[in-house]
PDB file of C-alpha atoms in Angstrom:
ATOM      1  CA  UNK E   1       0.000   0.000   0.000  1.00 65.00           C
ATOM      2  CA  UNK E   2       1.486   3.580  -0.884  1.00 65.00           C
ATOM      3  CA  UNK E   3       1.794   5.587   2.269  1.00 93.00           C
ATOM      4  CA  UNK E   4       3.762   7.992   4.651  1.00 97.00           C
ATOM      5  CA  UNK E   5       6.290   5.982   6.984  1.00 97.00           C
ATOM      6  CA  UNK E   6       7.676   7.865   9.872  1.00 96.00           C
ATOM      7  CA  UNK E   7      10.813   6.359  11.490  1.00 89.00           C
ATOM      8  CA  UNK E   8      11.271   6.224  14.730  1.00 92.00           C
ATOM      9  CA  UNK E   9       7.650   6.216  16.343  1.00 94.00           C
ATOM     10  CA  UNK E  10       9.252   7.041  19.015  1.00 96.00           C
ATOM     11  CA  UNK E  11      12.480   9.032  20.123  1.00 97.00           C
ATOM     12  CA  UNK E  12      13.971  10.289  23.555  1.00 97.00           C
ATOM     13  CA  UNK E  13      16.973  12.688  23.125  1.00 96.00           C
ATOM     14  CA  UNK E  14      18.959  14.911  25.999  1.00 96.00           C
ATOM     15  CA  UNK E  15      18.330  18.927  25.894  1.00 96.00           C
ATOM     16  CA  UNK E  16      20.541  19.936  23.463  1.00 96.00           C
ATOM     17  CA  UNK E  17      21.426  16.935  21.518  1.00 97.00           C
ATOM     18  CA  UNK E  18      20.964  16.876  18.249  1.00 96.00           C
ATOM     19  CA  UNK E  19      17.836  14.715  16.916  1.00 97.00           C
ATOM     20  CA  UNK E  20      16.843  13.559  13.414  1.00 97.00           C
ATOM     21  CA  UNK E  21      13.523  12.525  12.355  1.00 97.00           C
ATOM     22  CA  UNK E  22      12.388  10.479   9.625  1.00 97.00           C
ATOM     23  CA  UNK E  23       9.739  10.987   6.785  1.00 98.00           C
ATOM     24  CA  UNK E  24       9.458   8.505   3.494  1.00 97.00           C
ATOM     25  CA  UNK E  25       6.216   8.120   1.413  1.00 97.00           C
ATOM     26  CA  UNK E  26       5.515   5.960  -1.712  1.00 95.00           C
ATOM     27  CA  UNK E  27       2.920   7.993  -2.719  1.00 94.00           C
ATOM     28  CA  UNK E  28       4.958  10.269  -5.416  1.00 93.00           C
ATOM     29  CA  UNK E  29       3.690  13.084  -4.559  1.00 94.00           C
ATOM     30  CA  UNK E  30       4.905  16.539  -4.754  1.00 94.00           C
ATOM     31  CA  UNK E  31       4.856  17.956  -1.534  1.00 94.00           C
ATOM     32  CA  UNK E  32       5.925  17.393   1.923  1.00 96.00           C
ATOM     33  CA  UNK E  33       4.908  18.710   5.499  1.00 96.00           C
ATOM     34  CA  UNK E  34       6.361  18.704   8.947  1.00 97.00           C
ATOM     35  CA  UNK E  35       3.822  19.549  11.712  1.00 97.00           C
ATOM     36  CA  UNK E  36       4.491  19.843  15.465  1.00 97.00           C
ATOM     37  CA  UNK E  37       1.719  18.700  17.652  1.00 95.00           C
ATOM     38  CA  UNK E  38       1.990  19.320  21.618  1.00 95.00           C
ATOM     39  CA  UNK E  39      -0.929  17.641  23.798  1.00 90.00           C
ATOM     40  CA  UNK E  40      -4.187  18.876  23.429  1.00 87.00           C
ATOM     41  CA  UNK E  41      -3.419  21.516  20.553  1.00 91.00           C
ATOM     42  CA  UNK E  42      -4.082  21.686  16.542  1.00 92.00           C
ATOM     43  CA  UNK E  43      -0.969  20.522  14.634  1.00 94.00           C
ATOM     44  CA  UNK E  44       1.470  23.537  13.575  1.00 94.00           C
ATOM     45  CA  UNK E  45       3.011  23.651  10.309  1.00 93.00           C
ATOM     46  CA  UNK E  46       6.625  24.062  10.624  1.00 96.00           C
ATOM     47  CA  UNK E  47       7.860  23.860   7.018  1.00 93.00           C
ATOM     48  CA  UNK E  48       6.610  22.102   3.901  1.00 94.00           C
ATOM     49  CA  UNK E  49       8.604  21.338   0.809  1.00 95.00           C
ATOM     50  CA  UNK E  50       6.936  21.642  -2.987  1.00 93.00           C
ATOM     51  CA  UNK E  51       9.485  19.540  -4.635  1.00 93.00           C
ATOM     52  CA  UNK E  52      12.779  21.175  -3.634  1.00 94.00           C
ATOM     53  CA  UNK E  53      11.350  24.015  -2.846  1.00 94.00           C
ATOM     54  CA  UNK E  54      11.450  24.450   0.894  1.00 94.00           C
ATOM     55  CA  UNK E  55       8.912  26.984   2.529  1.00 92.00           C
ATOM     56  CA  UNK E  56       9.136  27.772   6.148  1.00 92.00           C
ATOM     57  CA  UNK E  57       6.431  29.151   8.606  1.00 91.00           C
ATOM     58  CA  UNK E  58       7.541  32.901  10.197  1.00 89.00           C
ATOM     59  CA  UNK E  59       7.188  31.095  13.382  1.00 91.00           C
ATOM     60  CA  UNK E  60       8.962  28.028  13.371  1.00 95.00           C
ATOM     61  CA  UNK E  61      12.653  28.565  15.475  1.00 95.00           C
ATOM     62  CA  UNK E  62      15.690  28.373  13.636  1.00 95.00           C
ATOM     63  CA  UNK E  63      16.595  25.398  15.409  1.00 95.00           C
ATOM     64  CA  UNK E  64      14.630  23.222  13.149  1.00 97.00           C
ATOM     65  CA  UNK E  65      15.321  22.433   9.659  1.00 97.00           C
ATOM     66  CA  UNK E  66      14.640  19.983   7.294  1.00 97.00           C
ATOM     67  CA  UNK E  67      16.578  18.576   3.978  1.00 97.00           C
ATOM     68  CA  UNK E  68      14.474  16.613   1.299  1.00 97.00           C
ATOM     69  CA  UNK E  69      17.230  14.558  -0.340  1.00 97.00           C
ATOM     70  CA  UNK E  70      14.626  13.189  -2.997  1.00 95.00           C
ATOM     71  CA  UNK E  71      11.130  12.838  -3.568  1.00 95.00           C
ATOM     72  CA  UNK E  72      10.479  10.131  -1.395  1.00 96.00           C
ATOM     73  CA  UNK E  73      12.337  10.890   1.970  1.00 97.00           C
ATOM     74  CA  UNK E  74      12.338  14.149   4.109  1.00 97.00           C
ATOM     75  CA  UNK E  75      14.221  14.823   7.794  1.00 97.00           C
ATOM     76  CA  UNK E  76      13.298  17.175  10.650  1.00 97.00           C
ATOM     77  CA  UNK E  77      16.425  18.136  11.958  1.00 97.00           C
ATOM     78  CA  UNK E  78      16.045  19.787  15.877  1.00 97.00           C
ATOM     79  CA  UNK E  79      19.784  21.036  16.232  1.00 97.00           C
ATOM     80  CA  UNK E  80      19.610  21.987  20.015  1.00 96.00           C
ATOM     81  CA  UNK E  81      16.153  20.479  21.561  1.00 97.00           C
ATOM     82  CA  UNK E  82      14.657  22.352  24.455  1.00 96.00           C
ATOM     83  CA  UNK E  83      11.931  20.965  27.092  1.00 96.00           C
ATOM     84  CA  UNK E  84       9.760  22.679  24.849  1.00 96.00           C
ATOM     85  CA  UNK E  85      10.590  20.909  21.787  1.00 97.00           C
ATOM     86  CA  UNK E  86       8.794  17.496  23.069  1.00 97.00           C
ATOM     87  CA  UNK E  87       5.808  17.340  21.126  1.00 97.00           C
ATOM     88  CA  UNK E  88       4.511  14.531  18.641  1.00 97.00           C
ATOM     89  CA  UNK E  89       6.212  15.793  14.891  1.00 98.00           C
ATOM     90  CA  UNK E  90       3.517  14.453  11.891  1.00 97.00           C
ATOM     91  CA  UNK E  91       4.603  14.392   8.303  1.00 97.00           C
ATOM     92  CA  UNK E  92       2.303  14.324   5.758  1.00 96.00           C
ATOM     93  CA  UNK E  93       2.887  14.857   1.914  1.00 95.00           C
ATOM     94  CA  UNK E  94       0.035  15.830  -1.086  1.00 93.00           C
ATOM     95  CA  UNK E  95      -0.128  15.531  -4.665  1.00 91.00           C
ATOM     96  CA  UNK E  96      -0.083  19.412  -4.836  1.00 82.00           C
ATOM     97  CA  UNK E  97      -0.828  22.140  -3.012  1.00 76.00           C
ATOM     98  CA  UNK E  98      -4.210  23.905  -5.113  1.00 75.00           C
ATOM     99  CA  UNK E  99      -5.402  20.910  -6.751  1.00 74.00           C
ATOM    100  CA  UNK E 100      -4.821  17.754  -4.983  1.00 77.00           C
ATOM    101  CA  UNK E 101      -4.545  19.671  -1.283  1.00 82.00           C
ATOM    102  CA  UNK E 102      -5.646  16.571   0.739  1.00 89.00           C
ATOM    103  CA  UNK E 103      -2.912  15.483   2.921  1.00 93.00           C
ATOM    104  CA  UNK E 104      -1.859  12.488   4.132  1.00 95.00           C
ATOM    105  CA  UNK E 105      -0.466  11.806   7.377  1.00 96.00           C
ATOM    106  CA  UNK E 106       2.139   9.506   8.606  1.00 96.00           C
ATOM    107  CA  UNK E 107       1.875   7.885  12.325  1.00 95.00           C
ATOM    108  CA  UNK E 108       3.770  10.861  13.776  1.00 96.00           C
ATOM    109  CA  UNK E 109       7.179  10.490  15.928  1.00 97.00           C
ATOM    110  CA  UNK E 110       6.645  11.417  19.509  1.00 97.00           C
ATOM    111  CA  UNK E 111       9.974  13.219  20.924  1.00 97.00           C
ATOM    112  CA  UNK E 112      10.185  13.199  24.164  1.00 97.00           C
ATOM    113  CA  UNK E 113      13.640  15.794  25.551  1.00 97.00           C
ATOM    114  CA  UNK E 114      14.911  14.839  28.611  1.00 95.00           C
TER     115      UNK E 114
ATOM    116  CA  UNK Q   1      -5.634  36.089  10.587  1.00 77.00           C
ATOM    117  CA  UNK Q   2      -6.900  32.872   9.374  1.00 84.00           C
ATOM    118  CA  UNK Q   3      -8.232  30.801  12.177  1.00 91.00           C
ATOM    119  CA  UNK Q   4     -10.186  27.230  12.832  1.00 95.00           C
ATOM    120  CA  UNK Q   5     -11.969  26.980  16.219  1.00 96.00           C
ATOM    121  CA  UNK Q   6     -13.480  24.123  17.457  1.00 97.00           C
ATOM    122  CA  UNK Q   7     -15.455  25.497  20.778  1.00 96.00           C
ATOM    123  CA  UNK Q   8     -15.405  21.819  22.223  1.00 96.00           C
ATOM    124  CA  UNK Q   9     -12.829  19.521  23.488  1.00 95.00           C
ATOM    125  CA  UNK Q  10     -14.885  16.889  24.159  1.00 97.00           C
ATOM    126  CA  UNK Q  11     -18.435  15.691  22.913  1.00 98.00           C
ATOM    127  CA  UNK Q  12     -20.137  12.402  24.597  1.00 97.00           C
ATOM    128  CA  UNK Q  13     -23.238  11.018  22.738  1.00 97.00           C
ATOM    129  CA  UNK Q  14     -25.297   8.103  23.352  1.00 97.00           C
ATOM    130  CA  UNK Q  15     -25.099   5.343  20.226  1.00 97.00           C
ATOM    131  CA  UNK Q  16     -27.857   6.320  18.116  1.00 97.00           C
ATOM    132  CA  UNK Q  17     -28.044   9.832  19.085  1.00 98.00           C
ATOM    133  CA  UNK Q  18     -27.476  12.624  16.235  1.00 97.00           C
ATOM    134  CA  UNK Q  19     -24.228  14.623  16.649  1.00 97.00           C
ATOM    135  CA  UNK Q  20     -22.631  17.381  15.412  1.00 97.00           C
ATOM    136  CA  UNK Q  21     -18.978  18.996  15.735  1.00 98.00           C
ATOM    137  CA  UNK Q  22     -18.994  22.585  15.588  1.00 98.00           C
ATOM    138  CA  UNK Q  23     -16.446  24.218  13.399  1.00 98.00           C
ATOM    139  CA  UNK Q  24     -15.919  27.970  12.953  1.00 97.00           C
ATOM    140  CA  UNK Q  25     -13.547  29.905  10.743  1.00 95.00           C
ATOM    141  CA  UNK Q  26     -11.694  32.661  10.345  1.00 93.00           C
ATOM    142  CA  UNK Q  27     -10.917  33.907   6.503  1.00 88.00           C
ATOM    143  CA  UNK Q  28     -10.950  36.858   4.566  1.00 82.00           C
ATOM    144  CA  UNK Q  29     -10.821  34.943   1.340  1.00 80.00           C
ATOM    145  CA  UNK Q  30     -13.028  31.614  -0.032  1.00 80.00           C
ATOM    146  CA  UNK Q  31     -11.248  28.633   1.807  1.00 84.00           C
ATOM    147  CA  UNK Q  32     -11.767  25.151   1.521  1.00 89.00           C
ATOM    148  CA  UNK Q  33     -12.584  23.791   4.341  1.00 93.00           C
ATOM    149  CA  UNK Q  34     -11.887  19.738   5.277  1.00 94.00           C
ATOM    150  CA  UNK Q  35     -12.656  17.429   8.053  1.00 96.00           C
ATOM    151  CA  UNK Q  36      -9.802  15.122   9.644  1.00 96.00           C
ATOM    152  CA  UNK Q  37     -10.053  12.352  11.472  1.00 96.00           C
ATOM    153  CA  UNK Q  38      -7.980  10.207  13.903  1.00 95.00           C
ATOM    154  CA  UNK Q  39      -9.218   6.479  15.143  1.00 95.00           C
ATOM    155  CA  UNK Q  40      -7.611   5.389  18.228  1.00 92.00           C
ATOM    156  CA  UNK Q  41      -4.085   3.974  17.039  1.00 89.00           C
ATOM    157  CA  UNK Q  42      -4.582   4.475  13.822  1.00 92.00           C
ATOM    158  CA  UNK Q  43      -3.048   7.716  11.681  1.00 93.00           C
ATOM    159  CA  UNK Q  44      -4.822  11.136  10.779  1.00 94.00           C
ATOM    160  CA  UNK Q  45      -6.653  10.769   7.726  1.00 94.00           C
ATOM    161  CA  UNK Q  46      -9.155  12.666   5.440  1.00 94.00           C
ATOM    162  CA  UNK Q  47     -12.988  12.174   6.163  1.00 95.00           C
ATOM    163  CA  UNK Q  48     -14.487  15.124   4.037  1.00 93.00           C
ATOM    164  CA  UNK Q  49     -13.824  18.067   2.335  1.00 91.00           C
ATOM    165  CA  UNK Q  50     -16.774  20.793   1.903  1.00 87.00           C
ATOM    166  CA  UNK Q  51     -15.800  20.905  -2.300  1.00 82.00           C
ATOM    167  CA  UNK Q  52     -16.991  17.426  -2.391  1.00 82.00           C
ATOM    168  CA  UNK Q  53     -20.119  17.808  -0.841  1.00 79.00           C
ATOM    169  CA  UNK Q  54     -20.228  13.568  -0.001  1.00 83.00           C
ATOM    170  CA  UNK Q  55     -21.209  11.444   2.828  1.00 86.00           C
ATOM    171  CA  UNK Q  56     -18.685   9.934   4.306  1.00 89.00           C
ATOM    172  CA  UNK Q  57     -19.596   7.408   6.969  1.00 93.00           C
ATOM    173  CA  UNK Q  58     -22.486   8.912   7.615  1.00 94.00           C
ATOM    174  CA  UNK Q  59     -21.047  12.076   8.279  1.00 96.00           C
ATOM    175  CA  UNK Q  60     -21.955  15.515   6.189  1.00 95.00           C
ATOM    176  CA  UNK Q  61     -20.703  18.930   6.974  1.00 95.00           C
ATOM    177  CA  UNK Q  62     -21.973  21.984   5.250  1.00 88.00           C
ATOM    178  CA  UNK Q  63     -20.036  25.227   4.498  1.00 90.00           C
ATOM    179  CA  UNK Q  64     -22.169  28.345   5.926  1.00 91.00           C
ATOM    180  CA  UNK Q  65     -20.009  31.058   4.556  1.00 89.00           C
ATOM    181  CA  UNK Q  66     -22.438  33.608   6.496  1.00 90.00           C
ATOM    182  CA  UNK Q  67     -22.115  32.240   9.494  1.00 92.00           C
ATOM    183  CA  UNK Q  68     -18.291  31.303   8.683  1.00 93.00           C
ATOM    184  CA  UNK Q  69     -18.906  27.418   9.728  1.00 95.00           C
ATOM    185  CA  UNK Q  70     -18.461  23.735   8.434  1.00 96.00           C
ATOM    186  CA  UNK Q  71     -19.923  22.182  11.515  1.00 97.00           C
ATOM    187  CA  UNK Q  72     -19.651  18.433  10.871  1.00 97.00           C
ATOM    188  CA  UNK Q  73     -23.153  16.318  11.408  1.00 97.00           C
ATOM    189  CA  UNK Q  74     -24.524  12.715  12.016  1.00 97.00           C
ATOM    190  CA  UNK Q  75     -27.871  11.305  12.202  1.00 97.00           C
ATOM    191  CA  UNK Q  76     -27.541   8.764  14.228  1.00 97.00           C
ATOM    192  CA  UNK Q  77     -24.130   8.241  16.113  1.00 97.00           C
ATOM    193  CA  UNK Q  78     -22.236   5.179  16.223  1.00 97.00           C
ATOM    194  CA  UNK Q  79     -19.986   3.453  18.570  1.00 97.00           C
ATOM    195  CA  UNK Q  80     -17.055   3.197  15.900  1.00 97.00           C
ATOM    196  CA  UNK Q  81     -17.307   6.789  15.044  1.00 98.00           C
ATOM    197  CA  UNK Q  82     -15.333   7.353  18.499  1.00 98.00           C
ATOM    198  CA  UNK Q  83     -12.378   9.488  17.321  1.00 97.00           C
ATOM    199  CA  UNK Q  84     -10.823  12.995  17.370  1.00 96.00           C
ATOM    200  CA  UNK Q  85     -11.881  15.321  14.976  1.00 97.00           C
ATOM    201  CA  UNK Q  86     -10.261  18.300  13.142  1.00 97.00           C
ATOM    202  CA  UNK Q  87     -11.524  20.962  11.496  1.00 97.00           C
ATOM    203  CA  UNK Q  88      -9.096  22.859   8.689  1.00 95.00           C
ATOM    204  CA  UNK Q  89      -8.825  25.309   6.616  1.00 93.00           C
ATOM    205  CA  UNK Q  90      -6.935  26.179   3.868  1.00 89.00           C
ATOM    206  CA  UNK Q  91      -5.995  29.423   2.296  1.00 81.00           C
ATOM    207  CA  UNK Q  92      -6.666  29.437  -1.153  1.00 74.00           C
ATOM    208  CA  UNK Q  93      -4.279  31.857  -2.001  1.00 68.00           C
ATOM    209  CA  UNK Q  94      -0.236  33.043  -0.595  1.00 64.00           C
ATOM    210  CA  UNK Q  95       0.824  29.792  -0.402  1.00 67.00           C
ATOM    211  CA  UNK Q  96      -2.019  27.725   0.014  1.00 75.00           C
ATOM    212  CA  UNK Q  97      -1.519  26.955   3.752  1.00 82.00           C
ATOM    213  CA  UNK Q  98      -4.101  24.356   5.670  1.00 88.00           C
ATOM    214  CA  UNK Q  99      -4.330  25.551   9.544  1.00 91.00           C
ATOM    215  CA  UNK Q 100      -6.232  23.136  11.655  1.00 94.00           C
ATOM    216  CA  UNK Q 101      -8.356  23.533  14.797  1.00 95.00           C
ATOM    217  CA  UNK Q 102      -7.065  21.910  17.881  1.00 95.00           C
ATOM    218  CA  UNK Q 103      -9.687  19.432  18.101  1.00 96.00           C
ATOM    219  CA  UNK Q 104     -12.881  17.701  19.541  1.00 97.00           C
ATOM    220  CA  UNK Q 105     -12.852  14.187  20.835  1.00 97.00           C
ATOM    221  CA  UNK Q 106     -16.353  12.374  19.984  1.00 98.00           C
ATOM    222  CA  UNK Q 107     -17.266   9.818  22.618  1.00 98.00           C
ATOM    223  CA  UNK Q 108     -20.415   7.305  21.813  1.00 98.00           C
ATOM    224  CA  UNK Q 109     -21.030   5.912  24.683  1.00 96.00           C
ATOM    225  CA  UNK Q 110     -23.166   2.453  24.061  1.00 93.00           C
TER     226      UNK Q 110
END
């Protein structure tokens, strides 16, 4: 079945460690999203890529980036991760962005900082 | 600003009973409006989108662009329709952005 794999489902790193998640999907499609989710709260878009085009959110701290190598794979890199940084991190991708807009979502990573 | 609210956190029904999630927006523009939906364990995924105009499941949700809603409704409530619901919008123009409401978990209680 085509879908979005997120890798690990879970992850526990130390404040300020650097931490790498994972996004693949087998769906082809053009673009890819990174959303932070903290208990009880809508998801926030950090970033999205349109092909290699990356687009970040005002709001999202410099300490997170992201690299899309390829079509199929995209990382969440948090270079120094604060308390505040735990949160459960969903990727989605969609064919397009005005067309096709429905996303879909991987499982989502939960990070926990300690 | 563009905004989703979702006034409730949590809505209980009895199985059987009609329900309905309330869903208001905020958007100078014409949005598209969706509903997502997350089953316990399972992944966020699409249940309707107003452009559509289908029943999904059971479930229809009408765009009131006076009233600036897309409150999701059901007849008749069903035990497997116990989930979390979210509302979103997205812009339709300046980079097509989809903001999402921060929720309402549906309880149907048997």
């Amino acid at each position: 079945d085509a879908m979005v794999i997120q890798n690990p489902r879970y992850q526990v790193t130390q404040f300020g460690k650097p931490v790498t998640l994972s996004c693949s999907q087998t769906l082809n499609h053009n673009v890819m999203y990174w959303y932070q989710q903290k208990s009880s709260q809508a998801p926030k878009l950090l970033f999205h890529y349109y092909d290699k085009d990356f687009n970040n959110e005002a709001d999202t701290p410099d300490n997170f980036q992201s690299r899309r190598p390829n079509t199929s794979f995209c990382f969440l890199d948090i270079r120094s991760p604060g308390l505040g940084d735990a949160a459960m991190y969903l990727c989605a991708t969609s064919r397009d962005l005005s067309g096709q807009p429905v996303q879909y979502f991987g499982p989502g990573t939960r990070l926990t900082v300690t | 600003a563009q905004r989703v609210t979702q006034p409730e956190k949590l809505l209980s029904v009895f199985k059987g009973a009609p329900v309905e999630l309330k869903c208001n927006y905020s958007y100078s523009g014409s949005p598209e409006l969706f509903w997502y939906v997350q089953y316990s364990r399972q992944r966020l995924q699409l249940l309707l989108r107003h452009i559509s105009r289908e029943s999904i499941k059971g479930f229809t949700a009408d765009l009131n662009k006076g009233e600036t809603s897309f409150h999701l409704k059901k007849p008749f409530a069903q035990e497997e329709d116990s989930a979390m619901y979210y509302c979103a919008l997205r812009a339709n123009t300046g980079g097509f952005k989809t903001i999402f409401g921060a929720g309402t978990r549906l309880f149907v209680k048997a």
